[in-house]
């Protein structure tokens, strides 16, 4: 449990998820799917009650399927020795772990925080300041 808490913020970086309620809930679903942690199940079950019904339905459509699939198909994240990977590019790390960001059609346009983060990544890439290996954009 300690390691999970220590590395949780790295998962935000790995999946390009901003620290908003919707994206935190999405990450909890992914963590449950990937690590089967009861605390993640509780958070992803009761946390969405804080969203409006409309927002919750949109979240369930846009984020839950991605989180369940990504968590189930990727390597276990809790066992990654992150401290030895600071120099490794995020794209390379995603490929190695078998995970991807949520690139489903329309998701970026419907979720402001996610869109802003992705736009920042693209701008850094255009300027040549994105030091990672190219991924599909």
Backbone as a ProteinNet text record, in pm:
[ID]
protein_1_A
[PRIMARY]
XXXXXXXXXXXXXXXXXXXXXXXXXXXXXXXXXXXXXXXXXXXXXXXXXXXXXXXXXXXXXXXXXXXXXXXXXXXXXXXXXXXXXXXXXXXXXXXXXXXXXXXXXXXXXXXXXXXXXXXXXXXXXXXXXXXXXXXXX
[TERTIARY]
81.8	0	86.6	198.2	287.8	342.3	386.2	442.1	337.3	215.6	104.8	88.4	87.6	72.2	193.2	310.9	432.4	438.8	377.5	392.6	267.5	160.2	33.8	48.8	120.5	133.8	209.7	295.3	365.1	267	160.6	59	-10.9	-29.8	-87.7	0.2	129.6	223.8	222.6	225	227.5	107.9	-9	-130.5	-173.4	-90.4	-121	-254.2	-276.7	-401.6	-379.9	-453.5	-441.8	-503.4	-470	-523.1	-662.4	-758.8	-897.1	-978	-1096.4	-1178	-1205.2	-1246.3	-1278.7	-1158.5	-1043.1	-924.1	-869.6	-888.7	-851.3	-937.5	-1066.4	-1157.1	-1119.8	-1084.8	-1043.2	-919.7	-827.3	-705	-736.2	-831.7	-871.2	-928.9	-1010.3	-1063.9	-948.8	-856.1	-740.2	-658.2	-636.4	-558	-627.3	-758.7	-828.5	-815.1	-833.5	-823.5	-682.8	-583	-444.3	-391.4	-430.7	-370.5	-468.8	-596.5	-702.3	-699.4	-671.2	-666.8	-807.3	-848.4	-981.9	-1005.1	-902.6	-919.8	-950.8	-893.8	-922.5	-1065.1	-1110.2	-1247.9	-1346.3	-1319.6	-1407.8	-1412.2	-1296.5	-1290.1	-1361.7	-1343.7	-1405	-1553.3	-1599.5	-1741.9	-1818.7	-1765.8	-1837.8	-1795.2	-1675.2	-1626.7	-1712.9	-1760.6	-1841.9	-1973	-2014.4	-2135.8	-2118.7	-1995.1	-1967.7	-1989.9	-2001.3	-2025.6	-2175.3	-2211.7	-2352.6	-2389.4	-2517.6	-2561.7	-2513.4	-2520.9	-2477.7	-2327.3	-2252.3	-2106.7	-2065.7	-2135.4	-2106.4	-2131.4	-2241.9	-2271	-2163.6	-2119.8	-2014.2	-1882.4	-1852.6	-1731.5	-1736.4	-1849.5	-1864	-1844.1	-1893.6	-1878.8	-1735.6	-1674.4	-1543.5	-1424.1	-1432.1	-1313.7	-1313.9	-1427.6	-1429.6	-1385.4	-1437.5	-1391.2	-1240.6	-1188.4	-1043.9	-966.7	-1009.7	-939.3	-941.7	-1056.2	-1065.9	-978.4	-983.5	-904.8	-754.8	-715.5	-573.9	-516.3	-591	-544.7	-530.7	-627	-625.1	-517.9	-494.2	-401.1	-256	-232.1	-95.3	-27.2	104.2	180.4	143.2	166.5	137.1	221.9	155.5	226.1	292.9	238.9	293.3	432.7	465.2	595.3	704.5	671.4	770.2	868.8	995.3	1099.1	1121.2	1035	1033.1	1164.6	1229.8	1352.7	1464.2	1456.7	1558.5	1517.1	1406.6	1353.9	1344	1407.7	1395.6	1443.6	1540.8	1596.6	1518.9	1430.8	1355.1	1240.9	1219.6	1110.8	975.5	876.2	742.3	682.2	701.9	649.3	708.5	838.2	906.1	854.8	836.5	786.7	643.8	559.7	422.3	423.3	507.1	514.6	561.2	662.3	715.2	610.6	530.2	429.1	298.6	288.1	167.6	46.8	69.6	-40.4	-42.1	-157.9	-173	-257.4	-243	-331.8	-469.6	-566.7	-701.7	-711.7	-704.4	-711.1	-841.2	-944.4	-1073.5	-1127.7	-1199.6	-1253.1	-1339	-1309.7	-1390.4	-1358	-1280.2	-1251.6	-1179	-1079.3	-1000.5	-1086.4	-1177.3	-1260	-1363.4	-1401.1	-1503.6	-1447.1	-1316.7	-1257.7	-1145.5	-1175	-1085.2	-945.1	-934.9	-803.8	-717.1	-778.1	-705.2	-661.5	-751.8	-720.4	-603	-603.9	-496.7	-362.3	-361.7	-237.6	-184.5	-272.8	-231.5	-182.7	-247.9	-203.7	-64.3	-36.2	97.7	201.3	167.6	259.3	286.9	181.8	199.4	282	259.9	335.5	484.3	515.2	655	716.8	637.5	686.1	715.5	625.3	646.8	773.8	801.9	920.2	1048	1032.2	1149.4	1196	1113.3	1149.9	1095.9	1019	966.2	1074	1136.9	1256	1222.9	1097.1	1055.7	1057.3	1057	1043.9	903.6	887.7	755.2	653.7	532.3	419.1	320	218.9	113.5	37.4	17	-58.6	-185
-119.1	0	126.1	120.9	236.2	266.9	163.6	183.7	241.5	195.3	247.3	397.9	438	581	661.2	603.1	672.7	695.5	608.4	614.2	661.8	688.7	726.5	846	948.8	1067.2	1037.7	937.4	898.6	842.4	781.2	728.7	842.8	955.2	1071.8	1112.3	1112.6	1149.1	1045	919.4	811.6	818.5	856	857.7	998.4	1098.6	1239.2	1283.2	1247.4	1282.4	1397.3	1506	1616.4	1578.7	1651.8	1619.3	1677.7	1633.1	1676.9	1557.9	1583	1475.5	1366.2	1406	1308	1221.6	1282.5	1206.7	1125.6	1175.3	1097.2	970.9	986.1	870.5	771	822.6	735.9	655.7	723.1	655.7	549.9	576.3	477.2	351.8	369.4	254.5	176.1	246.7	182.7	107.8	171.3	107.7	-18.1	-13.6	-133.9	-244.6	-208.7	-306.6	-365	-284.4	-326.5	-397.5	-350.2	-399.5	-467.1	-460.5	-519.8	-468.7	-341.3	-284.2	-246.4	-294.1	-260.1	-110.1	-34.5	110.2	176.6	126.6	181.3	145.8	26.7	-12.7	77	101.3	188.9	329.4	382.4	518	527	425.1	430.3	395.3	337.2	306.9	425.3	482.3	589.4	729.8	744.7	875.7	940.6	864.9	925.4	987.9	954.5	1015.3	1166.1	1211.5	1355.4	1429.4	1356.1	1416.2	1432.2	1530.7	1543.2	1421.4	1393.1	1275.7	1283.4	1401.6	1419.1	1395.4	1454.9	1441.2	1295.8	1231.9	1092.1	1002.1	1023.4	943.8	963.2	1087.2	1117	1050.6	1057.4	993.6	842.5	781.7	637.3	600.5	683.1	655.7	678.4	788.6	827.7	762.7	743.9	705.8	564.6	516.1	385.3	271.2	260.3	149.9	154.8	275.5	290.6	245.1	289.7	257	106.8	44.7	-99.7	-178.3	-140.3	-210.3	-188.7	-64.6	-32.4	-99.5	-97	-161.3	-311.1	-372.1	-518.1	-564.6	-488.5	-531.7	-495	-393.4	-348.6	-430.6	-416.9	-479.7	-416.5	-486	-433.2	-309.2	-200.8	-74	-67.1	-137.1	-127.8	-190.9	-279.8	-345.9	-275.6	-161.5	-89.8	-18.1	-32.2	35.5	172.7	266.2	399.1	474.3	455	528.9	499.2	387.4	352.4	394.8	468.4	501	650	733.7	878.3	922.7	854.2	893.2	833.6	740.1	672.9	762	767.3	846.5	787.3	873.1	828.5	738.2	773.8	691.8	551.7	544.8	414.7	334.5	402.3	336.2	284.7	365.5	321	194.9	194.3	76.8	-45.9	-27	-137.8	-194.1	-105.5	-148	-191.7	-168.2	-208.7	-122.4	7.6	99.4	215.7	282.1	398.7	504.1	626.4	733	709.4	782.6	771.5	858.8	797	868.8	842.4	800.8	773.8	902.2	886.4	1000	1090	1218.8	1316.9	1337.6	1248.9	1260.2	1391.1	1421.4	1541.5	1667.5	1674.6	1794.5	1809.3	1699.7	1705.7	1730.3	1712.4	1724.1	1826.8	1945.6	2061.2	2034.9	1983.6	1961.8	1868.2	1762.4	1666.3	1731.5	1809.6	1878.1	1973.4	2050.4	2146.9	2077.4	1967.1	1892.9	1836.7	1780.4	1725.8	1836.2	1953.2	2065.9	2111.5	2111.8	2146.5	2048.1	1919.7	1817.9	1840.6	1866.5	1888.2	2013.7	2119.3	2243.2	2220.2	2149.7	2117.6	2035.1	1946	1863.9	1949.8	2044.1	2134.2	2217.5	2260.5	2342	2258.2	2126.7	2040.3	2022.1	2060.3	2048.5	1921.1	1844.3	1717.5	1614.6	1570.7	1485.6	1337.9	1304.9	1166.4	1115.7	983.6	923.2	952.6	969.2	1000	889.6	933.7	843	884.7	805.9	845.5	963.5	1065.2	1181.6	1184.9
0	0	0	73	78	-61.4	-131.7	-265.7	-359.9	-348.1	-429	-405.4	-279.9	-249.6	-297.5	-288.1	-329.5	-480.2	-556.6	-702.4	-775.8	-704.4	-767.5	-862.8	-821.9	-907.4	-1036.2	-1035	-1157.6	-1260	-1213.3	-1305	-1378	-1308.8	-1376.4	-1494.4	-1472.7	-1578.9	-1690.4	-1654.6	-1753.2	-1847.8	-1795	-1876.3	-1917.6	-1889.8	-1922.6	-1861	-1735.9	-1669.3	-1570.5	-1587.7	-1492.7	-1357.7	-1251.9	-1119	-1095.5	-1172.8	-1155.9	-1103.5	-1052.1	-996.6	-1100.1	-1218.1	-1323	-1357.6	-1369.5	-1408.8	-1292.1	-1171.3	-1053.3	-1044.8	-1069.3	-1067.9	-1177.6	-1293	-1404.1	-1366.1	-1300.9	-1257.9	-1152.2	-1064.9	-964.2	-1029.6	-1134.1	-1206.8	-1269.7	-1331.9	-1393.4	-1288	-1173.3	-1066.9	-1015.1	-1002.1	-958.9	-1063.9	-1188.9	-1296.9	-1305.7	-1276.3	-1288.8	-1164.2	-1046	-921.8	-826.2	-857.6	-773.2	-628.9	-611.1	-476.6	-429.7	-312.6	-261.3	-247.5	-207.7	-190.7	-325.4	-431.7	-564.7	-606.5	-571.3	-600.5	-525.6	-398.9	-320.2	-379.1	-411.8	-468.3	-601.8	-685.7	-818.8	-816.2	-707.2	-692.5	-634	-527.1	-457.9	-500	-550.1	-594.4	-701.9	-800.7	-906.4	-856.3	-735.3	-680.1	-660.1	-657.7	-645.7	-777.7	-886.9	-1018.4	-1040.9	-1120.8	-1159.3	-1243.7	-1254.1	-1331.3	-1475.1	-1536.3	-1675.8	-1689	-1597.7	-1600.9	-1574.1	-1481.8	-1449	-1570.1	-1640.9	-1760.9	-1866.9	-1883.9	-1980.6	-1938.7	-1809.3	-1756.5	-1780.4	-1751.8	-1771.6	-1918.1	-2008	-2151.3	-2200.5	-2157.2	-2210.6	-2140.7	-2010.7	-1935	-1878.7	-1833	-1766.2	-1858.7	-1981.7	-2068.1	-2093.7	-2117.6	-2139	-2015.4	-1897.9	-1774.1	-1745.4	-1763.5	-1739.6	-1836.9	-1963.1	-2066.4	-2044	-2020.9	-2003.9	-1880.5	-1771.7	-1649.2	-1664.3	-1731.8	-1747.7	-1845.2	-1951.6	-2056.2	-2027.9	-1945	-1918.7	-1810.6	-1804.7	-1696.7	-1563.8	-1455.6	-1322.3	-1295.9	-1261.4	-1239.7	-1103.3	-1006.4	-871.2	-862.2	-953.2	-950.4	-1030.1	-1090.7	-1171.7	-1078.7	-1107.1	-1029.2	-1092.8	-1057.6	-1119.5	-1101.7	-989.3	-960.8	-1061.4	-1129	-1229	-1369.3	-1381	-1513.4	-1541.2	-1459.8	-1478.8	-1616.3	-1671	-1800.3	-1918.2	-1890.8	-1996.9	-2044	-2174.6	-2230.3	-2194.6	-2180	-2141.9	-2250.4	-2376	-2485.1	-2484.4	-2464.1	-2457.4	-2338.2	-2225.4	-2105.2	-2125.7	-2189.9	-2218.3	-2304.2	-2407.3	-2494.1	-2415.6	-2332.8	-2253.6	-2156.4	-2097.7	-2000.8	-2067.8	-2198.2	-2271.2	-2240.9	-2219.4	-2187.7	-2285.6	-2295.2	-2382.7	-2313	-2359.8	-2313.3	-2373.7	-2323.4	-2377.5	-2502.3	-2617.8	-2744.5	-2818.7	-2745.9	-2809.1	-2872.4	-2981.3	-3055.5	-2965.6	-2965	-2894.9	-2747.7	-2689.3	-2545.6	-2515	-2592.6	-2567.5	-2573.1	-2667.8	-2683.2	-2570.9	-2507.8	-2402.5	-2263.2	-2244.6	-2111.6	-2113.4	-2063.5	-2072.5	-2015.6	-1893.8	-1833.1	-1915.9	-1967.8	-2050.6	-2180.8	-2241	-2366.4	-2346.7	-2238.3	-2213.2	-2196	-2124.1	-2104	-2235.1	-2315.6	-2444.6	-2538.8	-2535.8	-2618.5	-2577.3	-2446.5	-2398.9	-2452	-2446.1	-2499	-2647.1	-2724.1	-2868.8	-2897.1	-2820.2	-2839.8	-2811.1	-2705.6	-2675.3	-2787.3	-2844.5	-2955.7	-3078.5	-3107	-3222.4	-3205.7	-3082.7	-3054.8	-3049.2	-3050.6	-3040.8	-2897.4	-2800.7	-2660.1	-2596.5	-2670.9	-2620.4	-2643.5	-2538.1	-2551.4	-2565.5	-2563.5	-2569.5	-2713.7	-2725.3	-2857	-2910	-3038.4	-3094.5	-3067.1	-3043.4	-3031.2	-3137.4	-3155.4	-3247.7	-3189.1	-3269.8	-3223.8	-3300
[MASK]
+++++++++++++++++++++++++++++++++++++++++++++++++++++++++++++++++++++++++++++++++++++++++++++++++++++++++++++++++++++++++++++++++++++++++

